[in-house]
CSV table of C-alpha atoms in Angstrom, one decimal:
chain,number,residue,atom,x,y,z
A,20,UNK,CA,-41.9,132.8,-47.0
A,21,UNK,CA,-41.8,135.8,-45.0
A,22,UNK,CA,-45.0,138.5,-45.2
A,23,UNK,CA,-42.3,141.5,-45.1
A,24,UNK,CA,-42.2,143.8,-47.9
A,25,UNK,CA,-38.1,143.4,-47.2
A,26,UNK,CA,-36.6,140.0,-48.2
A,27,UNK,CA,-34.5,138.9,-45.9
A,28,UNK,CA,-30.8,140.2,-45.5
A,29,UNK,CA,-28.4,138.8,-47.4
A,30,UNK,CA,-28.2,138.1,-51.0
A,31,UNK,CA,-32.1,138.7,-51.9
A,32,UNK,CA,-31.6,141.8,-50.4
A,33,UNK,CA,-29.1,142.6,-52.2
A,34,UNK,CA,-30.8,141.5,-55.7
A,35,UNK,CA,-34.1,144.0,-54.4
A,36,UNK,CA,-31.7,147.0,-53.9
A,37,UNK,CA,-30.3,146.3,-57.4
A,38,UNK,CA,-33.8,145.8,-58.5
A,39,UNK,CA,-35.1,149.1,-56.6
A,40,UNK,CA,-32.2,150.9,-58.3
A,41,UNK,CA,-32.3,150.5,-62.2
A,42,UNK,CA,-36.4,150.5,-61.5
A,43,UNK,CA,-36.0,154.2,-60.5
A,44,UNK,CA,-34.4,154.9,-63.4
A,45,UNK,CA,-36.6,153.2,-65.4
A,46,UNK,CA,-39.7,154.6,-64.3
A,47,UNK,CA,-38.6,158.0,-65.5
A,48,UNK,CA,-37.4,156.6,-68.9
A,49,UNK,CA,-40.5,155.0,-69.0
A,50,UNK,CA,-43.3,158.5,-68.6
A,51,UNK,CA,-40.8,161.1,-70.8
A,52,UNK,CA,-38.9,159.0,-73.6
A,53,UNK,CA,-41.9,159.2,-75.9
A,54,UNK,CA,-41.8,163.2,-75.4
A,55,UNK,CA,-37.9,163.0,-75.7
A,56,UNK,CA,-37.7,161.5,-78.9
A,57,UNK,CA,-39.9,163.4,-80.6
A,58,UNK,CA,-39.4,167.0,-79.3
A,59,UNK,CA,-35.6,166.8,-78.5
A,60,UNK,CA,-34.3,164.4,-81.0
A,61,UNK,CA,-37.0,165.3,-83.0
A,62,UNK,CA,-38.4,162.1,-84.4
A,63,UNK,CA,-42.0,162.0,-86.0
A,64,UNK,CA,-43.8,159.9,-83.6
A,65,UNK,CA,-44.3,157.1,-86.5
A,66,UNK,CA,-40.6,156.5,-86.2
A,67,UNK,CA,-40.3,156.4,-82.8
A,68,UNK,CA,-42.6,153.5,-82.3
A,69,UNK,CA,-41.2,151.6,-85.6
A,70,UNK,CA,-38.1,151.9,-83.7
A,71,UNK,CA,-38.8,150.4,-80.8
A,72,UNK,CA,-40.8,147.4,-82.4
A,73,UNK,CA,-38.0,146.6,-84.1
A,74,UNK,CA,-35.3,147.1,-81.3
A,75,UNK,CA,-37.7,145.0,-78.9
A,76,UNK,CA,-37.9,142.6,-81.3
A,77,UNK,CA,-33.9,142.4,-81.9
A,78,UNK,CA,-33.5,142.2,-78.0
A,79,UNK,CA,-36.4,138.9,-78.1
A,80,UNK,CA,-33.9,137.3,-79.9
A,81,UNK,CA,-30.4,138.4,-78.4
A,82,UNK,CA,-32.1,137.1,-75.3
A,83,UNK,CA,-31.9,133.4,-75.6
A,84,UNK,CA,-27.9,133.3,-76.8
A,85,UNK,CA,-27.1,135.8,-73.8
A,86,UNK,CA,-28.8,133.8,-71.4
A,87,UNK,CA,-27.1,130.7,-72.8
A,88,UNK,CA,-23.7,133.1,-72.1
A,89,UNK,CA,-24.6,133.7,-68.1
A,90,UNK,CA,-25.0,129.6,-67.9
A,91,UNK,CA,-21.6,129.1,-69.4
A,92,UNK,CA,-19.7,132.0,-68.1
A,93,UNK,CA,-21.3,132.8,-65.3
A,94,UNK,CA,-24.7,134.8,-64.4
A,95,UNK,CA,-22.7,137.3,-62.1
A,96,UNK,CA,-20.4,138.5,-64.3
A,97,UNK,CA,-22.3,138.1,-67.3
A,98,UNK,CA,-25.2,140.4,-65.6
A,99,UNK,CA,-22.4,143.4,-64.5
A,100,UNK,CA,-21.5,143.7,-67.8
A,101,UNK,CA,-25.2,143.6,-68.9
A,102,UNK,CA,-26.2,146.2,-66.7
A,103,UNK,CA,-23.1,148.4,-67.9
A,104,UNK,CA,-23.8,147.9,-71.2
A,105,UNK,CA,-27.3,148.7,-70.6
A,106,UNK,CA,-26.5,152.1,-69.0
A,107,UNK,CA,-24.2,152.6,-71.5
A,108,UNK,CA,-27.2,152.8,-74.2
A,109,UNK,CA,-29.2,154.7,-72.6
A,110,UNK,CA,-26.2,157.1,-72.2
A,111,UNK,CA,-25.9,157.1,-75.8
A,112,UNK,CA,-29.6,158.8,-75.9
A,113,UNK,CA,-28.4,161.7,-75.1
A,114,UNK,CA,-26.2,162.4,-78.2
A,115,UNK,CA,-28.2,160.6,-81.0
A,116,UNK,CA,-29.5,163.1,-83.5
A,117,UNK,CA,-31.7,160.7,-86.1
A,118,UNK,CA,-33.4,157.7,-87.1
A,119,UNK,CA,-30.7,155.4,-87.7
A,120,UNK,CA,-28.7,156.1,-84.8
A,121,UNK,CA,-32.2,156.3,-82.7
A,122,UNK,CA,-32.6,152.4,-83.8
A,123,UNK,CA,-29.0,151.5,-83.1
A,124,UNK,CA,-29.2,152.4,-79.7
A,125,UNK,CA,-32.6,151.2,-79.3
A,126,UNK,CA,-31.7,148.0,-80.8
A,127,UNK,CA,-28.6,147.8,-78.2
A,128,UNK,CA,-30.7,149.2,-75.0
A,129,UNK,CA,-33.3,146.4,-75.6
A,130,UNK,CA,-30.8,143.6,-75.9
A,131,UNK,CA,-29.0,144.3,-73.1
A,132,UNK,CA,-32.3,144.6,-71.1
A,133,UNK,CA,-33.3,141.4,-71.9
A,134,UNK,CA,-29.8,139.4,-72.2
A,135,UNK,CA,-30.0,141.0,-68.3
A,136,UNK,CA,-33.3,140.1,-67.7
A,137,UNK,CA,-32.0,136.5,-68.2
A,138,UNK,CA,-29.1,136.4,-66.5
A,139,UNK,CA,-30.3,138.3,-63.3
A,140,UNK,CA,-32.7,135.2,-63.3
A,141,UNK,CA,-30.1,132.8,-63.5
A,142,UNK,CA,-28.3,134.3,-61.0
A,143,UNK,CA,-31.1,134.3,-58.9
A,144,UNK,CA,-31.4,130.0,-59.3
A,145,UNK,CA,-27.7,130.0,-58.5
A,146,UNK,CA,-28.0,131.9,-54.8
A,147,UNK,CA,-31.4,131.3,-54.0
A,148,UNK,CA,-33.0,127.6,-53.1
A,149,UNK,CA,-35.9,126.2,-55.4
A,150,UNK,CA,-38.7,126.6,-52.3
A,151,UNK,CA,-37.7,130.3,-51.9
A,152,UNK,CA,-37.5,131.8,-55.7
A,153,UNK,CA,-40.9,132.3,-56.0
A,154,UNK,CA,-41.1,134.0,-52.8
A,155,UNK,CA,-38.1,136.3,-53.8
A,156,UNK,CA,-39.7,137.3,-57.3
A,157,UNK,CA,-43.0,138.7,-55.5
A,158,UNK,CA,-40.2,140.6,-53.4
A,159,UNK,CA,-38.7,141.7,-56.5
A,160,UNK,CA,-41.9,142.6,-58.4
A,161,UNK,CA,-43.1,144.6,-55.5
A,162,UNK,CA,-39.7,146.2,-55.3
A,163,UNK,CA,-40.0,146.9,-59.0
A,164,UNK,CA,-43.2,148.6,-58.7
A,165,UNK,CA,-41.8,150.7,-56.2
A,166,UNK,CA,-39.5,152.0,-57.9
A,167,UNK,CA,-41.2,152.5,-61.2
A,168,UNK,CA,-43.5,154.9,-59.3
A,169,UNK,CA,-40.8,156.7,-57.6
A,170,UNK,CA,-39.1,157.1,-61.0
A,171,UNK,CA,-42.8,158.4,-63.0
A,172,UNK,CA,-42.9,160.7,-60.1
A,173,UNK,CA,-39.4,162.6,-61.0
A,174,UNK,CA,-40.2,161.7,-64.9
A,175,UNK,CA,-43.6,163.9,-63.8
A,176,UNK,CA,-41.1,166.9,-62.9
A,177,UNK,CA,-39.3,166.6,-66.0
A,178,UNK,CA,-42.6,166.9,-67.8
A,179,UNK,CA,-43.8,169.9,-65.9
A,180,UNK,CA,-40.2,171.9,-66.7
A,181,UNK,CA,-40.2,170.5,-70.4
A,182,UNK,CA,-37.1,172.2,-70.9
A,183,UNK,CA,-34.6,170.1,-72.9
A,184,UNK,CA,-32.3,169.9,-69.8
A,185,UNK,CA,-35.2,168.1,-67.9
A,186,UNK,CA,-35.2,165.3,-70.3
A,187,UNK,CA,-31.7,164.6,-70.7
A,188,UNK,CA,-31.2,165.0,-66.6
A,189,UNK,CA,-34.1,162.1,-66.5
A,190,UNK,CA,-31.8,160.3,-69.2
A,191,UNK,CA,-28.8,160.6,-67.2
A,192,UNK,CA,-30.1,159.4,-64.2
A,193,UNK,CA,-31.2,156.3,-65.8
A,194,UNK,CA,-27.8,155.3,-67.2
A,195,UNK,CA,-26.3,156.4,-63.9
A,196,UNK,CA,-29.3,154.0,-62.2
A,197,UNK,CA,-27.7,151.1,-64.4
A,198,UNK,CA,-24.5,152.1,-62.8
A,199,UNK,CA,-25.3,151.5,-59.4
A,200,UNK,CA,-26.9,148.3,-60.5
A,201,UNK,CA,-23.8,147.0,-62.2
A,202,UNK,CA,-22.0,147.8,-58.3
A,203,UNK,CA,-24.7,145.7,-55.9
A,204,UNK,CA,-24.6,142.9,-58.4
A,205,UNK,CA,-20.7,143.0,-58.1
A,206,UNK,CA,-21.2,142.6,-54.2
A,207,UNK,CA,-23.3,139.6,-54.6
A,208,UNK,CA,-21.4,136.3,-54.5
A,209,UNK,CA,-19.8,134.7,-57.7
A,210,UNK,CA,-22.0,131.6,-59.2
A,211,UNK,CA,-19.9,129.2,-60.7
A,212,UNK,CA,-20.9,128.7,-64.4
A,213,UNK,CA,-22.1,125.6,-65.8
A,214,UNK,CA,-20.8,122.5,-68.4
A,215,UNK,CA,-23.8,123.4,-70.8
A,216,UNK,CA,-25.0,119.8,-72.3
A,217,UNK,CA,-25.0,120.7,-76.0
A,218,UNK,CA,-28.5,120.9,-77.1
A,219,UNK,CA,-28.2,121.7,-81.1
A,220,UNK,CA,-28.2,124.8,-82.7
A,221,UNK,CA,-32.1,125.7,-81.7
A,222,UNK,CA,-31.4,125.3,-78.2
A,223,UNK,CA,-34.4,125.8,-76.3
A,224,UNK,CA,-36.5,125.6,-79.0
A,225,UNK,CA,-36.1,122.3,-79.6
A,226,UNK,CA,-37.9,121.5,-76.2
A,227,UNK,CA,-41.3,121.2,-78.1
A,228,UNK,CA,-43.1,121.1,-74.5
A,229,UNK,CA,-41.9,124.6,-72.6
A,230,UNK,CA,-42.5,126.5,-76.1
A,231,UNK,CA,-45.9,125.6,-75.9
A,232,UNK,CA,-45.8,126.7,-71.9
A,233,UNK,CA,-44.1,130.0,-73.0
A,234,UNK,CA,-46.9,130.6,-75.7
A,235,UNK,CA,-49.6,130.1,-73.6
A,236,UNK,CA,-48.2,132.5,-71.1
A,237,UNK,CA,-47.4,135.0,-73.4
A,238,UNK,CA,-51.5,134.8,-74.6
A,239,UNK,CA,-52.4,135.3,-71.3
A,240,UNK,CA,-49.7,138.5,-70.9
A,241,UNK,CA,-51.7,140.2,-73.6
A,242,UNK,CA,-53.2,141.7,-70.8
A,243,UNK,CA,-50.2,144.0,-70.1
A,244,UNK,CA,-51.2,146.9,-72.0
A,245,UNK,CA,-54.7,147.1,-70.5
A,246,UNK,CA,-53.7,149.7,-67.9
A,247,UNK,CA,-51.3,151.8,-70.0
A,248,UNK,CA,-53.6,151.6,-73.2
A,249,UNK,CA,-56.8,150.0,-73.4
A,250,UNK,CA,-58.6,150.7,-70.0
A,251,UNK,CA,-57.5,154.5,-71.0
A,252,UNK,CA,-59.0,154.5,-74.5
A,253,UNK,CA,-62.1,152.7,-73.2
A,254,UNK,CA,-62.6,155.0,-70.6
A,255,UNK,CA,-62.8,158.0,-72.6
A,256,UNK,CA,-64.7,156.3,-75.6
A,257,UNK,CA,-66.6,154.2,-74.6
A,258,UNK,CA,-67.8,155.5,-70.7
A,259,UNK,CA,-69.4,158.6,-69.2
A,260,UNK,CA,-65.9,158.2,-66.1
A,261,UNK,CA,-63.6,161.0,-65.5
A,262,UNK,CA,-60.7,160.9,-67.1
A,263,UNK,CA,-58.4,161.4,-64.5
A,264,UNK,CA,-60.0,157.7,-63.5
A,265,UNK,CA,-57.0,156.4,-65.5
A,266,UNK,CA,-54.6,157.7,-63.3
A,267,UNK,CA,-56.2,156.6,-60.1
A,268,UNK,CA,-56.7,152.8,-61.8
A,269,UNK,CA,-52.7,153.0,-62.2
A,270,UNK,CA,-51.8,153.9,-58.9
A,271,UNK,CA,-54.5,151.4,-57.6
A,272,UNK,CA,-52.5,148.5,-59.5
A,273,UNK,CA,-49.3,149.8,-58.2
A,274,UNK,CA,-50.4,150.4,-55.0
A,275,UNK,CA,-51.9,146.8,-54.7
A,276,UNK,CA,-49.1,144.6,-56.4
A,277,UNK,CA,-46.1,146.1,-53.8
A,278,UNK,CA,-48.5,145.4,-50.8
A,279,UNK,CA,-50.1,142.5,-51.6
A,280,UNK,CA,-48.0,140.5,-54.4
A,281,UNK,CA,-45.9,138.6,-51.7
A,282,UNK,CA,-48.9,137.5,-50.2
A,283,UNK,CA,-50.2,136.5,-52.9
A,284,UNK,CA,-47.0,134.4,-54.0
A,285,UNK,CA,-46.9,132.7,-50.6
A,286,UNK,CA,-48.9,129.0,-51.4
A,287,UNK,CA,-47.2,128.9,-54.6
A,288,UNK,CA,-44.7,125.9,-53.9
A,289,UNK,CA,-44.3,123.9,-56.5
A,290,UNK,CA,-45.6,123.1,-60.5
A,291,UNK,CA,-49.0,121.7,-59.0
A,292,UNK,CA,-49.9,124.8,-56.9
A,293,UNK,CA,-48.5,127.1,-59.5
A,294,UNK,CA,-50.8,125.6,-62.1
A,295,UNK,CA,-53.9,125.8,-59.9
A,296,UNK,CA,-53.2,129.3,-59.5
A,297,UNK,CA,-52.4,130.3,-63.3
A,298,UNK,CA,-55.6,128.5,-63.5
A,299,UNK,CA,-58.0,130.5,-60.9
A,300,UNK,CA,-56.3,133.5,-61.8
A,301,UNK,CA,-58.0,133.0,-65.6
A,302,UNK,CA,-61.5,133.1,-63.9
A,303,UNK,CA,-60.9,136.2,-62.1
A,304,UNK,CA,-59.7,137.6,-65.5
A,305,UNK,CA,-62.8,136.7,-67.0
A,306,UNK,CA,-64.9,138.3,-64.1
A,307,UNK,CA,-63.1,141.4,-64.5
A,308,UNK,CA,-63.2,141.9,-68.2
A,309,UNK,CA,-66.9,141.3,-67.6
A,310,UNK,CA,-67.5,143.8,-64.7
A,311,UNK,CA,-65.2,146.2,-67.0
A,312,UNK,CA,-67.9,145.8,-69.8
A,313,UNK,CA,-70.8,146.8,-67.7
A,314,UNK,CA,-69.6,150.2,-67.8
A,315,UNK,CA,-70.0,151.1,-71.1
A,316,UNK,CA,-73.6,153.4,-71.3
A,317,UNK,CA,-73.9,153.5,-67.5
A,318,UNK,CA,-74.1,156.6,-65.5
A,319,UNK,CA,-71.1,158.4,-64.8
A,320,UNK,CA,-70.4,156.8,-61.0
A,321,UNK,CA,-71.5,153.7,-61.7
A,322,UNK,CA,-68.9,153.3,-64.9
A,323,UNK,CA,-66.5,154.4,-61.8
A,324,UNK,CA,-67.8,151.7,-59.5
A,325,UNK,CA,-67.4,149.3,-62.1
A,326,UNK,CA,-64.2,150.0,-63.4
A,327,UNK,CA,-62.8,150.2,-60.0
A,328,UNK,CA,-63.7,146.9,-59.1
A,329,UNK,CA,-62.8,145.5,-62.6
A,330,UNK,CA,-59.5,146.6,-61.9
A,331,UNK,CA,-59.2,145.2,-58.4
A,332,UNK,CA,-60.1,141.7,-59.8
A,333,UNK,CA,-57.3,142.4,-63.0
A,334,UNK,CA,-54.8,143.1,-60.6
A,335,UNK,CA,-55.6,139.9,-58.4
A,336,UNK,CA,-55.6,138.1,-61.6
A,337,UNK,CA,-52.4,139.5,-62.7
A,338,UNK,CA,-50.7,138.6,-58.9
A,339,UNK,CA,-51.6,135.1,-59.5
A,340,UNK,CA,-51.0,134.3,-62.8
A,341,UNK,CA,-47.7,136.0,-62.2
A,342,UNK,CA,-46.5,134.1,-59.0
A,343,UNK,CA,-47.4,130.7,-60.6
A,344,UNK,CA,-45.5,131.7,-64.1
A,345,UNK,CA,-42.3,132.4,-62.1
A,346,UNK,CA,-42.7,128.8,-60.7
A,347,UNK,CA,-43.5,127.4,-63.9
A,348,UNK,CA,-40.5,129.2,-65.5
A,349,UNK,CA,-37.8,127.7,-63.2
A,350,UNK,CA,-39.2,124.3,-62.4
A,351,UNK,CA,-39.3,123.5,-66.0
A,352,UNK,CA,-35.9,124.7,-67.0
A,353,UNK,CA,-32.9,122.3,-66.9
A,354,UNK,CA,-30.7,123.1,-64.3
A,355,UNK,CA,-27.9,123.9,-66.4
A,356,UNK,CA,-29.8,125.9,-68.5
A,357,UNK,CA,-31.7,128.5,-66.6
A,358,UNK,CA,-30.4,131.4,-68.2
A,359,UNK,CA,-31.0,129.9,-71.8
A,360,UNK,CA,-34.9,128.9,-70.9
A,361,UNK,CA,-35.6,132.4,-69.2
A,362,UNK,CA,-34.3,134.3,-71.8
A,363,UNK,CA,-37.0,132.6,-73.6
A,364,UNK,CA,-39.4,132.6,-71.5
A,365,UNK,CA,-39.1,136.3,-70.9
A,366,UNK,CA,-39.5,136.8,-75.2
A,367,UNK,CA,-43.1,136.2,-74.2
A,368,UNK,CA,-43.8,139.7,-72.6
A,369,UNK,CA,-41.7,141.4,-75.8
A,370,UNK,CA,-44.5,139.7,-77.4
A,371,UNK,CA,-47.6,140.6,-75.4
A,372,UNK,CA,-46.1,144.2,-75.3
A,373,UNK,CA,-45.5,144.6,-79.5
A,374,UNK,CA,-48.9,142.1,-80.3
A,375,UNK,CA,-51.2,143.8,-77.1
A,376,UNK,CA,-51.5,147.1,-78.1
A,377,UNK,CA,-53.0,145.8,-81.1
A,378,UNK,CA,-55.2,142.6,-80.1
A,379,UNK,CA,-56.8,145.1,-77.0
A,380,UNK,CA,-57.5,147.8,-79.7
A,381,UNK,CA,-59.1,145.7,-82.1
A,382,UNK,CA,-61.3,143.5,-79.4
A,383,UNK,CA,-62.2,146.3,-77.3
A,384,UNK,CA,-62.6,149.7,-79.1
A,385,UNK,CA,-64.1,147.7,-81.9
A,386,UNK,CA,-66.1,145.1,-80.7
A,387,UNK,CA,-66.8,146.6,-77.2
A,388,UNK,CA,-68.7,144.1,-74.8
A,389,UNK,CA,-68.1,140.4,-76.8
A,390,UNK,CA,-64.5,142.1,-77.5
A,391,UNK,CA,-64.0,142.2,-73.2
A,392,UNK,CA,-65.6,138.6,-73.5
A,393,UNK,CA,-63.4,137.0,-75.9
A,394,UNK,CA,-60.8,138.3,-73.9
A,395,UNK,CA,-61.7,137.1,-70.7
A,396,UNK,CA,-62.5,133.7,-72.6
A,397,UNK,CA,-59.8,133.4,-74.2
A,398,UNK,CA,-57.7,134.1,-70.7
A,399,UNK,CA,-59.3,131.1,-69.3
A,400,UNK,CA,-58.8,129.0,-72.2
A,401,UNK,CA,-55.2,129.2,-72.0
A,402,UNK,CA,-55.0,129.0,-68.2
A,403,UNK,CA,-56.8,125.7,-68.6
A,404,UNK,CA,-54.7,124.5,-70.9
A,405,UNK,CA,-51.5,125.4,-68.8
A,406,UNK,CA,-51.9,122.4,-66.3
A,407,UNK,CA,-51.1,119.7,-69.6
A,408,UNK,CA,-48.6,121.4,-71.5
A,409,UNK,CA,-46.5,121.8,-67.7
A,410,UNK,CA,-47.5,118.3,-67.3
A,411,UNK,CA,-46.3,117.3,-70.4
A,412,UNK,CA,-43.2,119.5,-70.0
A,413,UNK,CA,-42.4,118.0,-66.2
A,414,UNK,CA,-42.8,114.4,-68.0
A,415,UNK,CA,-40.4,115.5,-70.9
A,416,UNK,CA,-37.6,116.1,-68.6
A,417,UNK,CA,-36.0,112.7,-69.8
A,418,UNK,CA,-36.4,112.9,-73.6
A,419,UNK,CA,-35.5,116.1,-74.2
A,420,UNK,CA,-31.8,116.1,-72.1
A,421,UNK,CA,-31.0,112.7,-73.7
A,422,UNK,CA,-31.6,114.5,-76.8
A,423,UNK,CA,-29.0,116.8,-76.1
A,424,UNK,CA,-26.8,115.3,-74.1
A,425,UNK,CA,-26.7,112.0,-74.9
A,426,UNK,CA,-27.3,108.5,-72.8
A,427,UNK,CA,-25.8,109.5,-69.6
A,428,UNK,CA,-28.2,112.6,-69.1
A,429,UNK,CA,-30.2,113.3,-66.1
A,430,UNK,CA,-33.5,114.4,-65.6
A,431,UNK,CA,-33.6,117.4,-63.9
A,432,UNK,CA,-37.2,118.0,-64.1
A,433,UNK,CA,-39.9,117.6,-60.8
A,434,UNK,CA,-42.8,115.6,-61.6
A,435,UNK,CA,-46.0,117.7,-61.4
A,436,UNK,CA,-48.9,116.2,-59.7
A,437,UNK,CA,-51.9,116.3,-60.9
């Protein structure tokens, strides 16, 4: 694995610039749709976020079947259209005028995120080699973070204007960012789809083993709102910081995974190492939601001292439990099936984003120090038990394809060490 920010030239590269572009786009979406709905389409803000729970939880389930589709029909093709159909919805932003056409497009931007999601990944495992996916994700993820910043940053014009022009030009220029998307994925080359061994009408679901890796991954995802939610509502309830800590906390995450998530992604080789490091990234979780704690009732600069290095060591821990979930994700899939198990896998941070907003609330507004602890416990608990459940997944391999396809399957699974 290289230590460039770039991935090499070539495919990978490709995949980054498509990843850099729809990211851009995204970015804005992500700072000014909230405004948006509620002061141009004029949506009470209860709506908007019933909305989106239930179009984010339509899109976890389109996921899986539209994954299955990039397997059969072919990830390159299948993830054009995707990324058309997802500028397409946000497109249709623009012109929607109340609740039920809010949730209709909503319901149709979030399944063609995460159909796309699945096959981009699947498309990935079909140009990319096993040793050097892991190593492209970090190069992805650092590209992503790129361009989510570049996008809050126009997104943070829009706001300043407010003018209802600002918002639908941030609109527009998501859609358009799909666009572009759809055309680098066209220039990658075509991956052959694959004779899907039928595997019963659950599909994935029926491999007992990768569920429970999925679930434990999504517990420790539940993390994911802590920058965007509960770090902000802690700070200003619970701690004598300046507010405008929250932003600098944000741009230090940002700042840290494009630099240093490649890095971080480089020993990460196979189920065994990815394991250890879904592992040791639970105990640096716990140490940060511990040094996060000791803010509350300090003096003003030492809550800032303390929450700055709680959020160096979340950030770490989020790097390495992210690199070793990527490994997991693939290594455990069937190779015919990719698309299928990732759109799965991916349902976990649907999940973690509808469930976290809730569980961080609850635990640490509420409960305040044990709240941090139970988090930070409950982070290492699941790490821990990672290393069986991708044990028993790697050993399953067997079992499970016979089960759906009969004598002559293959194991396609690597054994994981111990």
């Amino acid at each position: 694995m290289t230590n460039s920010l770039v991935p090499p030239a070539g495919p990978q590269r490709t995949l980054a610039l498509a990843q850099l572009t729809n990211s851009v786009g995204d970015g804005a979406y992500y700072v000014t749709s909230a405004l948006y709905f509620t002061h141009v389409v004029g949506l009470a803000p209860a709506r908007v976020g019933l909305g989106l729970t239930l179009a984010w939880a339509v899109g976890s389930l389109v996921g899986v079947p539209l994954g299955r589709l990039a397997d059969r029909r072919g990830p390159r093709g299948t993830a054009v259209l995707l990324a058309l159909a997802t500028g397409l919805a946000v497109a249709s932003f623009l012109v929607v005028r109340g609740f039920v056409p809010f949730v209709i497009a909503a319901c149709a931007y979030a399944s063609a995120q995460s159909g796309l999601a699945a096959a981009r990944q699947a498309l990935l495992a079909g140009l990319v080699s096993a040793g050097e996916r892991t190593g492209l994700l970090a190069h992805l993820q650092s590209t992503l973070n790129a361009g989510l910043a570049v996008g809050a940053g126009l997104g943070g014009l829009a706001l300043r204007a407010g003018t209802r022009s600002a918002y639908l030009g941030v609109f527009a220029l998501d859609a358009v960012s799909f666009l572009v998307c759809a055309g680098l994925l066209l220039r990658l080359p075509s991956v052959r789809g694959m004779q899907v061994r039928k595997a019963g009408g659950l599909g994935v679901l029926r491999d007992r083993p990768y569920v429970v890796v999925t679930l434990l991954n999504t517990v420790l995802l539940l993390r994911m709102p802590l920058l965007s939610l509960g770090l902000p509502l802690w700070i200003a309830e619970r701690t004598d910081a300046p507010t405008w800590l929250v932003s600098a906390l944000f741009v230090l995450n940002t700042g840290a995974v494009m630099v240093f998530q490649v890095r971080m992604a480089r020993g990460i080789t196979g189920l065994a190492s990815a394991t250890r490091a879904v592992r040791r990234s639970g105990w640096i979780m716990l140490a940060a939601c511990a040094v996060f704690a000791l803010s509350a009732g300090a003096s003003p600069w030492v809550a800032v001292g303390a929450l700055v290095l709680g959020a160096v060591l979340q950030v770490a821990a989020e790097m390495g439990q992210s690199a070793g979930s990527w490994q997991l994700s693939f290594d455990l899939a069937p190779a015919d099936r990719v698309g299928e198990y990732q759109g799965f896998f991916g349902t976990g941070v649907t999940v973690a984003r509808t469930m976290g907003p809730l569980v961080l609330t609850s635990l640490l507004l509420e409960w305040g120090t044990p709240g941090w602890l139970l988090l930070g416990g409950a982070t290492v608990v699941a790490s821990y038990a990672m290393g069986p459940a991708a044990r028993r997944a790697a050993g399953s391999g067997r079992e499970t394809d016979e089960e759906a396809g009969g004598a002559g399957a293959v194991n396609r699974r690597p054994a994981l060490a111990s």
